[in-house]
PDB file of C-alpha atoms in Angstrom:
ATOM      1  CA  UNK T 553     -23.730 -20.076   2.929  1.00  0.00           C
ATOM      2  CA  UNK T 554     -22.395 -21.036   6.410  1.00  0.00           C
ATOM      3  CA  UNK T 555     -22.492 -19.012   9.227  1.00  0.00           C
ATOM      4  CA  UNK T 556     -25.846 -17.460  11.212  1.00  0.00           C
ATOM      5  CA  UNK T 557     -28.269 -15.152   9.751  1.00  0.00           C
ATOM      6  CA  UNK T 558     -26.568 -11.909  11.314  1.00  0.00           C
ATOM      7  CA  UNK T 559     -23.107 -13.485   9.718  1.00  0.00           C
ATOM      8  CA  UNK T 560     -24.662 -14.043   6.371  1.00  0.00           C
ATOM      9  CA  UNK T 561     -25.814 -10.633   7.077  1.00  0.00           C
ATOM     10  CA  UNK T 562     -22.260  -9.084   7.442  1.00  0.00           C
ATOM     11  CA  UNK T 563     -20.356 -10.573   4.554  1.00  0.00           C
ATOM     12  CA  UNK T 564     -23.558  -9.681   2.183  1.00  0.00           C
ATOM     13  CA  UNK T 565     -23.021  -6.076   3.251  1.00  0.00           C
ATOM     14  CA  UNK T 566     -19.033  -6.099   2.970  1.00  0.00           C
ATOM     15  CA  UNK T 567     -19.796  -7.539  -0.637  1.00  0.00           C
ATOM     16  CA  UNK T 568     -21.965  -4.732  -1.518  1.00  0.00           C
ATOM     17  CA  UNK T 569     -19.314  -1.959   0.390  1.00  0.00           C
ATOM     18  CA  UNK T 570     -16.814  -3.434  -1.909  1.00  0.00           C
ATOM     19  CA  UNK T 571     -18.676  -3.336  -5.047  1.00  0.00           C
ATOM     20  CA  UNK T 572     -19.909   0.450  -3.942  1.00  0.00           C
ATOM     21  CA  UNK T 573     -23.333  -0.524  -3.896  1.00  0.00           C
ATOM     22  CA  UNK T 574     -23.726   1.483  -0.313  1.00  0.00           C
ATOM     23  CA  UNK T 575     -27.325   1.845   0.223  1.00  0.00           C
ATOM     24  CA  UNK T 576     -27.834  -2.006  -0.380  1.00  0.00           C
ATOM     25  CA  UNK T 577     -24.623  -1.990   1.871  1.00  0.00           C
ATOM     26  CA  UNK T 578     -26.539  -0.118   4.705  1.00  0.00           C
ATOM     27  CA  UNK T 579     -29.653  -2.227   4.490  1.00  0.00           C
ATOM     28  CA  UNK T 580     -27.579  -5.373   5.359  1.00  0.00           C
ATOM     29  CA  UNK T 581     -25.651  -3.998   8.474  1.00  0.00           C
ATOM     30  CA  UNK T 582     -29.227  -3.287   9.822  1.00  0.00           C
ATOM     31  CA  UNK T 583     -30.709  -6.630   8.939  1.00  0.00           C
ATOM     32  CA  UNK T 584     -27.517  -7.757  10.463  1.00  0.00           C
ATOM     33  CA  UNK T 585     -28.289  -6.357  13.582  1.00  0.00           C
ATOM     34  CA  UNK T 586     -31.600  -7.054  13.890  1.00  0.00           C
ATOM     35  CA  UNK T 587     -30.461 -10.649  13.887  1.00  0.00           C
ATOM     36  CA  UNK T 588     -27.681 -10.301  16.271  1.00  0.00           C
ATOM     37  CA  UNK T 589     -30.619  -8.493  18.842  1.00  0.00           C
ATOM     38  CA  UNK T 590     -32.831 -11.592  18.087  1.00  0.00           C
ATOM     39  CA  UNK T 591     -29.561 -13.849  19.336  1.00  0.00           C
ATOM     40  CA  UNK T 592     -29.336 -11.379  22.013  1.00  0.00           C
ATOM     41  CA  UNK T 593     -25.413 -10.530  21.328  1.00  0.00           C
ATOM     42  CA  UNK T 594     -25.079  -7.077  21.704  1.00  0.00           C
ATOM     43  CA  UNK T 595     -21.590  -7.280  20.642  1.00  0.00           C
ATOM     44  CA  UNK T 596     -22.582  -8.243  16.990  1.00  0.00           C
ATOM     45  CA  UNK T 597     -24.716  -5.408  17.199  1.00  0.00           C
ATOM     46  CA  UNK T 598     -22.295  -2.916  18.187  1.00  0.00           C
ATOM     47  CA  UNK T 599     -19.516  -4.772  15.223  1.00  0.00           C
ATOM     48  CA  UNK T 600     -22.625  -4.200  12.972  1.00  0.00           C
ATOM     49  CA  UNK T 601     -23.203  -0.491  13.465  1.00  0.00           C
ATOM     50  CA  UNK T 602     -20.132   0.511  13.875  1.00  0.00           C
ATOM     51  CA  UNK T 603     -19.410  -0.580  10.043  1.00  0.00           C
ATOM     52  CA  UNK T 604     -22.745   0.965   9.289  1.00  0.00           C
ATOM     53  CA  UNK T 605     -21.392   4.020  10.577  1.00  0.00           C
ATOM     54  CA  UNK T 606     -18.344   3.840   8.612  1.00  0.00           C
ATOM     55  CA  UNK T 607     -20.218   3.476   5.650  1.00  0.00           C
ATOM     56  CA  UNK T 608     -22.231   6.567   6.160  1.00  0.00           C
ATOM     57  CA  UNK T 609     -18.972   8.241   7.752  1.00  0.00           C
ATOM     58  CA  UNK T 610     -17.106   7.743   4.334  1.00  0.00           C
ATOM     59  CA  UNK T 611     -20.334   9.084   2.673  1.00  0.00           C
ATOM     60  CA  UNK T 612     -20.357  12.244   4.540  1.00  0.00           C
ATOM     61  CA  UNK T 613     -23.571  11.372   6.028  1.00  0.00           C
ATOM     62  CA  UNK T 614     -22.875  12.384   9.552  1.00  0.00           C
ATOM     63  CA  UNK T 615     -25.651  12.470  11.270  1.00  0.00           C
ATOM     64  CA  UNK T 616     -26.399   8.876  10.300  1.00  0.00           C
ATOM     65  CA  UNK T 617     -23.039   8.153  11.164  1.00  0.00           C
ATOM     66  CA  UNK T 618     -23.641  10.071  14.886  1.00  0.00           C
ATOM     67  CA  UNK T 619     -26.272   7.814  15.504  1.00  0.00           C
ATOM     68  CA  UNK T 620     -24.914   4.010  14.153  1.00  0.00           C
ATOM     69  CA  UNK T 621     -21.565   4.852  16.626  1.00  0.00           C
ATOM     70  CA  UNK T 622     -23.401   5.921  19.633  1.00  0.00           C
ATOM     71  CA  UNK T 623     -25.505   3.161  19.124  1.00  0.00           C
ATOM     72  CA  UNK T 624     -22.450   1.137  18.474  1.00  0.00           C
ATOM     73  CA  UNK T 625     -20.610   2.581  22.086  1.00  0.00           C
ATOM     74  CA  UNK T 626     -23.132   1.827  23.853  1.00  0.00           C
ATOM     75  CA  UNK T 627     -23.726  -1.574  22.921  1.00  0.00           C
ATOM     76  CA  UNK T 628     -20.318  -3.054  23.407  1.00  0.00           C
ATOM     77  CA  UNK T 629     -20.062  -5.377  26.661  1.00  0.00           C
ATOM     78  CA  UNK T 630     -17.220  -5.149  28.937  1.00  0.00           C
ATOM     79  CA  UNK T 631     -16.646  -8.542  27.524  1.00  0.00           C
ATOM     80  CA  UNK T 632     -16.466  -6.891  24.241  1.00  0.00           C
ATOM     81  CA  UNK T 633     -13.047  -7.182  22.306  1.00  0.00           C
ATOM     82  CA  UNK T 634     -10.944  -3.982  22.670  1.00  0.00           C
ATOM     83  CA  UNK T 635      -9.915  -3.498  18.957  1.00  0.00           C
ATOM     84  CA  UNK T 636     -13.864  -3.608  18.024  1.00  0.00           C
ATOM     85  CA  UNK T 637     -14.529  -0.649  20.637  1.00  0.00           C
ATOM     86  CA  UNK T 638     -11.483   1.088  19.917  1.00  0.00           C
ATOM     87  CA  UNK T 639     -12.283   0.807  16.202  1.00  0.00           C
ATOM     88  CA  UNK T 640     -15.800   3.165  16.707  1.00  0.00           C
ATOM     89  CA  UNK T 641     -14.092   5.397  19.243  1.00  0.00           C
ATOM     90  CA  UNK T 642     -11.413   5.920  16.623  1.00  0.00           C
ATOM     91  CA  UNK T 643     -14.670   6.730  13.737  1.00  0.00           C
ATOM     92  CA  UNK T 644     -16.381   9.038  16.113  1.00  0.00           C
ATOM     93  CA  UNK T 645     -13.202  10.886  17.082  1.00  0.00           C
ATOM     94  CA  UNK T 646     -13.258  11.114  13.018  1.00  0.00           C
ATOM     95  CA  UNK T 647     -16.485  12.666  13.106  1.00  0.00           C
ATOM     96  CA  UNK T 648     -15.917  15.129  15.840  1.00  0.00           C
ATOM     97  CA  UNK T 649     -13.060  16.376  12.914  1.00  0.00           C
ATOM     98  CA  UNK T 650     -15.592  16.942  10.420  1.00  0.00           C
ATOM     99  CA  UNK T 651     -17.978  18.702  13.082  1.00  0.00           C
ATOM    100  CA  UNK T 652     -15.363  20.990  14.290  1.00  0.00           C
ATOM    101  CA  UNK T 653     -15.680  19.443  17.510  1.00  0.00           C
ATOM    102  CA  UNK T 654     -11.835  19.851  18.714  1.00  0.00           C
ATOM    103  CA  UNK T 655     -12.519  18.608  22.005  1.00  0.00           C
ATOM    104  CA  UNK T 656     -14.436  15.549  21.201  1.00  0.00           C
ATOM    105  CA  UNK T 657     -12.198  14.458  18.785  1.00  0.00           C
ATOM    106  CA  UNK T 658      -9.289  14.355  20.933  1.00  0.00           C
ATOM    107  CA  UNK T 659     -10.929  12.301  23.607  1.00  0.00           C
ATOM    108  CA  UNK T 660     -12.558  10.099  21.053  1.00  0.00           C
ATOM    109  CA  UNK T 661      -9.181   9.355  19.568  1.00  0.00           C
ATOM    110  CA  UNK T 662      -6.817   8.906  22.903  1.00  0.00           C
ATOM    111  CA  UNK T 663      -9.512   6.414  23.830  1.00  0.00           C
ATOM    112  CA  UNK T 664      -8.992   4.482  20.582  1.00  0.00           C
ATOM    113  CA  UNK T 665      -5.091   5.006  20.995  1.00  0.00           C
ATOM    114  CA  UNK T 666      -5.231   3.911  24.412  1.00  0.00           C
ATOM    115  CA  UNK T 667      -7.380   0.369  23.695  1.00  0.00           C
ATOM    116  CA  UNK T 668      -5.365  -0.481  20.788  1.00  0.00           C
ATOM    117  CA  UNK T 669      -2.036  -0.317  22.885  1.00  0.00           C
ATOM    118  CA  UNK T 670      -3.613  -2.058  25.281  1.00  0.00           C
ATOM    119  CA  UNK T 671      -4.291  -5.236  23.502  1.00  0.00           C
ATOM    120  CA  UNK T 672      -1.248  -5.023  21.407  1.00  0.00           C
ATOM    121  CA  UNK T 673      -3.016  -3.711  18.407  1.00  0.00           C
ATOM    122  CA  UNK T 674      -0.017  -2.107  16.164  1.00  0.00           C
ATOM    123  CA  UNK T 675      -1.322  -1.341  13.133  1.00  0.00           C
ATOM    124  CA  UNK T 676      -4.634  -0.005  15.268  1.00  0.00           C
ATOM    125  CA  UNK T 677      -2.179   2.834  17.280  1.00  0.00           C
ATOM    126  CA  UNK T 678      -0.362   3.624  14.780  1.00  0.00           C
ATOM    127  CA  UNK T 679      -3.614   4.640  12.646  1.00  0.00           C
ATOM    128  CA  UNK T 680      -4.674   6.802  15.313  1.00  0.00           C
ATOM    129  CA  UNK T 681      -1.124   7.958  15.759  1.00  0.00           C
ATOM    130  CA  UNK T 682      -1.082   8.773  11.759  1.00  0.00           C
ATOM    131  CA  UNK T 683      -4.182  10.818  12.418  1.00  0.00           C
ATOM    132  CA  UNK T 684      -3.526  12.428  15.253  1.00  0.00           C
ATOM    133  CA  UNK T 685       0.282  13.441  13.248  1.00  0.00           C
ATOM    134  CA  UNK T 686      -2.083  14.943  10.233  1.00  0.00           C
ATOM    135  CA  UNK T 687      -4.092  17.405  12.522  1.00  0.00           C
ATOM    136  CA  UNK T 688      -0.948  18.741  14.260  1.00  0.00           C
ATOM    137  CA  UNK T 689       0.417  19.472  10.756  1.00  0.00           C
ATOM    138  CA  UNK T 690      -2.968  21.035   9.991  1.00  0.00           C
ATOM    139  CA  UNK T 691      -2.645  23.028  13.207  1.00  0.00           C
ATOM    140  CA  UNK T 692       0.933  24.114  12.669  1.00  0.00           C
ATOM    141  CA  UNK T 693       1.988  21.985  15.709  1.00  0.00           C
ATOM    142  CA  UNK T 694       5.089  20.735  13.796  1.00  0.00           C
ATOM    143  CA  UNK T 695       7.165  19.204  16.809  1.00  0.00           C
ATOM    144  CA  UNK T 696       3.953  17.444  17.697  1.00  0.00           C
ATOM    145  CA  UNK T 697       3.133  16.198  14.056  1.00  0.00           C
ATOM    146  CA  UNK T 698       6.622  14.702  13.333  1.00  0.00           C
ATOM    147  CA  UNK T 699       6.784  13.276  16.631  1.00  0.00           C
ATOM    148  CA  UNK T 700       3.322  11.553  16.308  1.00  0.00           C
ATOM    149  CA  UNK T 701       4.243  10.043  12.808  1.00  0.00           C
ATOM    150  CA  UNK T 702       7.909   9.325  14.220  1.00  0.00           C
ATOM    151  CA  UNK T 703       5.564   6.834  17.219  1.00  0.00           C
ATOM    152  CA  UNK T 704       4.073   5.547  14.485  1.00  0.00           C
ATOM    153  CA  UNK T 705       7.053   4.529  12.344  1.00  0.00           C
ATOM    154  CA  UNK T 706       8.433   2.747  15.055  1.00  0.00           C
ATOM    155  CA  UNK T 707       5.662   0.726  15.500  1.00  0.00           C
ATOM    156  CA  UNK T 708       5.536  -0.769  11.935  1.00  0.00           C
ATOM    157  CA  UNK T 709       9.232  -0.699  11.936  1.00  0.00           C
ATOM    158  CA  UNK T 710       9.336  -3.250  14.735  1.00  0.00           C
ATOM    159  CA  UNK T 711       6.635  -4.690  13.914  1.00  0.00           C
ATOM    160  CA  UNK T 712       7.702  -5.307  10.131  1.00  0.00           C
ATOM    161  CA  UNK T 713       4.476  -3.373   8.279  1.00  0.00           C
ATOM    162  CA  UNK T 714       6.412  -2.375   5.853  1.00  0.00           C
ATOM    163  CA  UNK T 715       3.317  -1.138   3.689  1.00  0.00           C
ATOM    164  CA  UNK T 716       2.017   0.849   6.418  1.00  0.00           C
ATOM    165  CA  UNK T 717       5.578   2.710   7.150  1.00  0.00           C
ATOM    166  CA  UNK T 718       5.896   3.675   3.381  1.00  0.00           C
ATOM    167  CA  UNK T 719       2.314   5.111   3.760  1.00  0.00           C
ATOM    168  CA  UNK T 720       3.525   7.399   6.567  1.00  0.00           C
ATOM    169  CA  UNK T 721       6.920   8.144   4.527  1.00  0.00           C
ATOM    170  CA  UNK T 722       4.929   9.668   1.741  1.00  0.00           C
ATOM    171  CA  UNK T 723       2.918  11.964   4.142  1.00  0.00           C
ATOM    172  CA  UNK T 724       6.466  13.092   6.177  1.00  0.00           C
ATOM    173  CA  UNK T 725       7.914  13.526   2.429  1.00  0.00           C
ATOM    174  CA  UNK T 726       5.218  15.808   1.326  1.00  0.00           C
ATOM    175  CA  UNK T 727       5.131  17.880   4.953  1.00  0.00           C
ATOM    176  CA  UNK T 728       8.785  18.522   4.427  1.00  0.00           C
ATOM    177  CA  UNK T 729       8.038  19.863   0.887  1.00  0.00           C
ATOM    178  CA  UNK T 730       5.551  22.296   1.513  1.00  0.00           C
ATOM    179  CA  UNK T 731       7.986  23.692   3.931  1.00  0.00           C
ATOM    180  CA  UNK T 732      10.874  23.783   1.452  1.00  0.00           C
ATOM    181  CA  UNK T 733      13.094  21.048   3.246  1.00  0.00           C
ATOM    182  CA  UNK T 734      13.917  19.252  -0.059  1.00  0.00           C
ATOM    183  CA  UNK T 735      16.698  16.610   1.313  1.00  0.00           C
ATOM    184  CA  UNK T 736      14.582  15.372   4.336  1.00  0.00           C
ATOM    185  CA  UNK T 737      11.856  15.271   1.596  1.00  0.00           C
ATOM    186  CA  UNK T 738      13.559  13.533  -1.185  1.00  0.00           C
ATOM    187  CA  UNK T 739      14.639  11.182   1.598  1.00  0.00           C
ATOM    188  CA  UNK T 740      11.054  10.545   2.973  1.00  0.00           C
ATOM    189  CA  UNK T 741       9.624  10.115  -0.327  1.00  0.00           C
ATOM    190  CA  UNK T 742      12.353   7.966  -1.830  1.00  0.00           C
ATOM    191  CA  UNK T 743      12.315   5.435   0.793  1.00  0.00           C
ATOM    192  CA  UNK T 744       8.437   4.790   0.641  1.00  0.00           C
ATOM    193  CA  UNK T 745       8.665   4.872  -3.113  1.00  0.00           C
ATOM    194  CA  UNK T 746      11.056   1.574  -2.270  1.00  0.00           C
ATOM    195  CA  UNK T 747       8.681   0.290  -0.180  1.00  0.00           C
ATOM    196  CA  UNK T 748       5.957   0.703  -2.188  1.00  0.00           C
ATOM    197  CA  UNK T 749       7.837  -1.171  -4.980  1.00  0.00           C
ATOM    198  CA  UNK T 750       8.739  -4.003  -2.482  1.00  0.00           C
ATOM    199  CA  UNK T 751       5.012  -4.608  -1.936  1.00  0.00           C
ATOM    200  CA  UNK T 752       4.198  -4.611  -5.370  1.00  0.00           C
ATOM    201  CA  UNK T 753       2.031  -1.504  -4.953  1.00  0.00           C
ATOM    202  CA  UNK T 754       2.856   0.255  -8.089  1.00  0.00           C
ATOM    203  CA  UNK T 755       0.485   2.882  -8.002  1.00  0.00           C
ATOM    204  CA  UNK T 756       1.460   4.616  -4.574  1.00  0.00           C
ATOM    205  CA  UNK T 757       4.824   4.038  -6.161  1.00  0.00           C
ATOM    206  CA  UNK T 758       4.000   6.020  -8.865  1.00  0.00           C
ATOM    207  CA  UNK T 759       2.511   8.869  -6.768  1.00  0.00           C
ATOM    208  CA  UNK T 760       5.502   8.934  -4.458  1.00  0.00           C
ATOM    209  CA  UNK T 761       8.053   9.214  -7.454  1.00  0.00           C
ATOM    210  CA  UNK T 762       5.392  11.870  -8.540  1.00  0.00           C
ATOM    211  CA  UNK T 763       5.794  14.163  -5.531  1.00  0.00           C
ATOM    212  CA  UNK T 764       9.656  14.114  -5.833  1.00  0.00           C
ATOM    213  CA  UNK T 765       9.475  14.767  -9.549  1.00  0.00           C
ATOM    214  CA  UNK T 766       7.736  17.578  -9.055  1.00  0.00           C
ATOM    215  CA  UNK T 767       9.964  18.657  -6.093  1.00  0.00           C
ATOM    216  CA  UNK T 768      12.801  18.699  -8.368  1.00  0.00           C
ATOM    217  CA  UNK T 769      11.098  20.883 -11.212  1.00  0.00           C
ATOM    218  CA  UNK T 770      10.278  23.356  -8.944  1.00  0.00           C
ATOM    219  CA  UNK T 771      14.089  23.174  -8.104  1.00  0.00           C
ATOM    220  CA  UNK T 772      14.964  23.356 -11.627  1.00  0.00           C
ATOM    221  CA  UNK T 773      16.827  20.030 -12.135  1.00  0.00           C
ATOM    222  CA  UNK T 774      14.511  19.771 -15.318  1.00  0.00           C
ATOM    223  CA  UNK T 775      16.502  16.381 -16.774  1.00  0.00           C
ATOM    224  CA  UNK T 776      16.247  14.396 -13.767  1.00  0.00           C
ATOM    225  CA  UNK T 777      12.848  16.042 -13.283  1.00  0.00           C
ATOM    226  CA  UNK T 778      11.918  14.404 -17.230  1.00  0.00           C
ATOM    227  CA  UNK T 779      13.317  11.153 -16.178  1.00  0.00           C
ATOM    228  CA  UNK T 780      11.235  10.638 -13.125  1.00  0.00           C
ATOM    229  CA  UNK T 781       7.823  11.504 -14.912  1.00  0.00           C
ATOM    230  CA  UNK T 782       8.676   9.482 -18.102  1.00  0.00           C
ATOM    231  CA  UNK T 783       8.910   6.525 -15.001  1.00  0.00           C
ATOM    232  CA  UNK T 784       5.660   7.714 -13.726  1.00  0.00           C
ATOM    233  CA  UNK T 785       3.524   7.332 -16.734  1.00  0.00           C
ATOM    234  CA  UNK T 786       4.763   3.482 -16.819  1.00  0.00           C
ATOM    235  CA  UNK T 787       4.073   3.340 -13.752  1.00  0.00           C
ATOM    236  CA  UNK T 788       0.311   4.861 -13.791  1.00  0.00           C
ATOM    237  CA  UNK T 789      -0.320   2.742 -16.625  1.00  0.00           C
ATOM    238  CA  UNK T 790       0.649  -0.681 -15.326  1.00  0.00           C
ATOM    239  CA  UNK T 791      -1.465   0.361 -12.231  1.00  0.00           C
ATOM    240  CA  UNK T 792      -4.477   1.356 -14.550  1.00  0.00           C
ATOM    241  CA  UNK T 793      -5.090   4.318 -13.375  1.00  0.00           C
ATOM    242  CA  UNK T 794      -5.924   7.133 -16.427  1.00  0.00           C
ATOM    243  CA  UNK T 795      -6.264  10.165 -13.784  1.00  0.00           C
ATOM    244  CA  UNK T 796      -2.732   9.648 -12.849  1.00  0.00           C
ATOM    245  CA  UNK T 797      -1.129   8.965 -16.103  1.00  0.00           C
ATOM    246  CA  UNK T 798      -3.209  12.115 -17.449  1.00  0.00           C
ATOM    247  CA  UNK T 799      -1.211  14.557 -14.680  1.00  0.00           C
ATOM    248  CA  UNK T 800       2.069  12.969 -15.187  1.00  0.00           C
ATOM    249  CA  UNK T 801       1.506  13.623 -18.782  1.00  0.00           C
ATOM    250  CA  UNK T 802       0.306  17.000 -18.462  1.00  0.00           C
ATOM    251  CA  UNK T 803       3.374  17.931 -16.615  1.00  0.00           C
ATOM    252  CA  UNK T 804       5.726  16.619 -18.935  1.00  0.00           C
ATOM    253  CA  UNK T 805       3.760  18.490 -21.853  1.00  0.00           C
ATOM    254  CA  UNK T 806       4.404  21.481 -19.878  1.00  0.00           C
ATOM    255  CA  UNK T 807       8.216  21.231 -19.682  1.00  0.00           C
ATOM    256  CA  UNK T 808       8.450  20.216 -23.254  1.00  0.00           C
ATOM    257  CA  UNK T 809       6.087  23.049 -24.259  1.00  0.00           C
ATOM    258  CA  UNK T 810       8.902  25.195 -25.564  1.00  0.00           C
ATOM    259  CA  UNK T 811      11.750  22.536 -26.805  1.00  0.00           C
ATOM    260  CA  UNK T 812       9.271  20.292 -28.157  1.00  0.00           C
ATOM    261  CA  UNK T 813       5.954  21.590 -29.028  1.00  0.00           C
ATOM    262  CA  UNK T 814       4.661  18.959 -31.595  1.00  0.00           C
ATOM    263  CA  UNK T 815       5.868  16.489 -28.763  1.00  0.00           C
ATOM    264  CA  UNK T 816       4.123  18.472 -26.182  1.00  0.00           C
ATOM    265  CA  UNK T 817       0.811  18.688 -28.096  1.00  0.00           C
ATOM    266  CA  UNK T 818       0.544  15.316 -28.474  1.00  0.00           C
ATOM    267  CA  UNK T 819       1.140  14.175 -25.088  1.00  0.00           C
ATOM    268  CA  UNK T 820      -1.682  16.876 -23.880  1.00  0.00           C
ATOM    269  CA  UNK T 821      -3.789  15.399 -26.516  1.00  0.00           C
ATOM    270  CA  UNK T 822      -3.440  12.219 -24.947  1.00  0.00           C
ATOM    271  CA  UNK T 823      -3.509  13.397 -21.505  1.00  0.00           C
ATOM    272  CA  UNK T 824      -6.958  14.882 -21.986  1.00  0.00           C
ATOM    273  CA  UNK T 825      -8.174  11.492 -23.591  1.00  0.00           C
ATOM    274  CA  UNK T 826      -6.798   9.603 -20.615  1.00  0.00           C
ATOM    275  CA  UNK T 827      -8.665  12.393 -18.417  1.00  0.00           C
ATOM    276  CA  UNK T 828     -11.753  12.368 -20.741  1.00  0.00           C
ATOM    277  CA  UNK T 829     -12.147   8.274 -20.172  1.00  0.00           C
ATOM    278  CA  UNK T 830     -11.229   8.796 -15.961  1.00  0.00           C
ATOM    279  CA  UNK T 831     -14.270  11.077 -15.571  1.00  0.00           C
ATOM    280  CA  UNK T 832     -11.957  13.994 -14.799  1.00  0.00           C
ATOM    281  CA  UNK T 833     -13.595  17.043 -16.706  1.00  0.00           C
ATOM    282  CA  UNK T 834     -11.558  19.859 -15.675  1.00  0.00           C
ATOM    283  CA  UNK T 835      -8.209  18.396 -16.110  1.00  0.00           C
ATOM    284  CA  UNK T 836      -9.273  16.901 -19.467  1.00  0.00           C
ATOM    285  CA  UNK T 837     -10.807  20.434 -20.461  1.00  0.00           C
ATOM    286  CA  UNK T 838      -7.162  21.902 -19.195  1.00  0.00           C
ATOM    287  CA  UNK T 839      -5.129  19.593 -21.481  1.00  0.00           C
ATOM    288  CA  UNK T 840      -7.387  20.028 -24.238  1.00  0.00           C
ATOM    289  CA  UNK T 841      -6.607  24.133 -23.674  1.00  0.00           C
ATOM    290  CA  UNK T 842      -2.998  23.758 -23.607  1.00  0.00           C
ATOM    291  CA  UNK T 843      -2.838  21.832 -26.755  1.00  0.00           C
ATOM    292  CA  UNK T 844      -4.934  24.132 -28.733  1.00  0.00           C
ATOM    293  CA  UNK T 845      -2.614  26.552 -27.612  1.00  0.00           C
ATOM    294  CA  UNK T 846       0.202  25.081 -28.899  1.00  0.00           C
ATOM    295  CA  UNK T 847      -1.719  24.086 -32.312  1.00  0.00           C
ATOM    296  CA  UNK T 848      -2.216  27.914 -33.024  1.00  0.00           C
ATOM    297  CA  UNK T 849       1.179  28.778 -32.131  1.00  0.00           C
TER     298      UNK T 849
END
């Protein structure tokens, strides 16, 4: 394997990340950084715990997490490259979220903002930017929240991420939604369901066509409504993924409940199979429910 110890160190713990494996993931960002002390390159051992503290950030293991990004802040160098310090101020301005800590997270995450404009880092702002747009909505700041994700559109609009901007899309789409605006909605949603096809991710496709499905249920266009979910379970099940064909399933059950019943039984018989196999008790035990419902009817 090429590289030096604290190297080998690194991509041994981003194999076991990836393959979820997250306390033999932990165990190598520390043996990591033990190396990178013995080279005497502080900067390795800040890159080092700050992915440790990710790790233990995603696991809800905060305090652990508290400790790996201090560590990690006060190890950089002002030699140090920007996007790796901006990175940990960006995690702990995360974990100030979780902690309540208004104040901390703010600072934290203006930092990060601040560093990653700085040294040209795009797709770095706009993350913060895309977080900083989901508390405002959280906080009912709503000129603040669209204007945040509208600075972060631009950015991977000039800067060609089309991914990213259909990510942000989806989350405008489903703001406008939950307050009722169902053309800006539509319009947000539809264009990162585009997008999403364009980069060949089917699966945020399929939860994008999804949300406006549903929208247009609730609004009572039930045909177009049927059209768009039968879509969605193709999609979901090119992508592989049971959990979301089982929903898409379980909604069309539920519109064909009354026209169709032996129709609708089946699909929530198969919905709660597909739910069974995804580890998803409760919506499995809900289709299961609905069918028997129908079967005694």
């Amino acid at each position: 394997m090429p590289g030096t110890k604290a190297q080998q160190a690194l991509v041994q713990a981003e194999r076991h990340v990836i393959t979820g494996e997250s306390q033999q993931a932990r165990e190598a960002f520390r043996r990591a950084r033990m190396f990178y002390h013995q080279a005497n390159d502080p900067d390795g051992e800040a890159i080092a715990m700050t992915r440790l503290g990710e790790v233990d950030l995603a696991a809800h293991r905060l305090e652990e997490a508290e400790t790996s990004l201090s560590d990690a802040l006060a190890l950089f160098s002002p030699e140090a490259d920007p996007s790796d310090r901006a990175l940990a101020l960006h995690l702990m301005g995360e974990l100030k979220r979780l902690e309540g800590d208004t104040g901390g997270r703010d600072r934290h995450w203006e930092q990060a903002r601040l560093l990653y404009q700085d040294e040209g880092n795009a797709i770095g702002e706009a993350r913060v930017l895309r977080a900083q747009a989901r508390v405002a909505r959280e906080s009912k700041q709503e000129d603040r929240a669209l204007d945040l994700y509208a600075r972060a559109l631009r950015i991977h609009a000039v800067n060609g991420h089309t991914f990213h901007k259909a990510m942000i899309l989806r989350e405008i789409g489903q703001y406008h939604r939950g307050r009722g605006r169902v053309d800006l909605a539509h319009e947000a949603l539809e264009q990162a369901a585009d997008l999403f096809k364009i980069n060949g991710d089917r699966l945020d496709e399929a939860w994008s066509r999804l949300d406006m499905a549903r929208m247009l249920r609730d609004l009572g266009d039930l045909e177009t409504s049927r059209r768009s979910l039968t879509n969605c379970v193709r999609l979901f099940a090119y992508a592989g993924d049971l959990g979301g064909e089982a929903e898409t399933l379980l909604d069309l059950a539920r519109m064909d409940a009354k026209s169709a019943p032996k129709a609708a039984e089946r699909m929530l018989r198969q919905s709660a199979d597909l739910a069974r196999r995804a580890g998803l008790a409760d919506l499995s035990t809900q289709a299961e429910e609905e069918a028997s419902k129908l079967t005694a009817a």
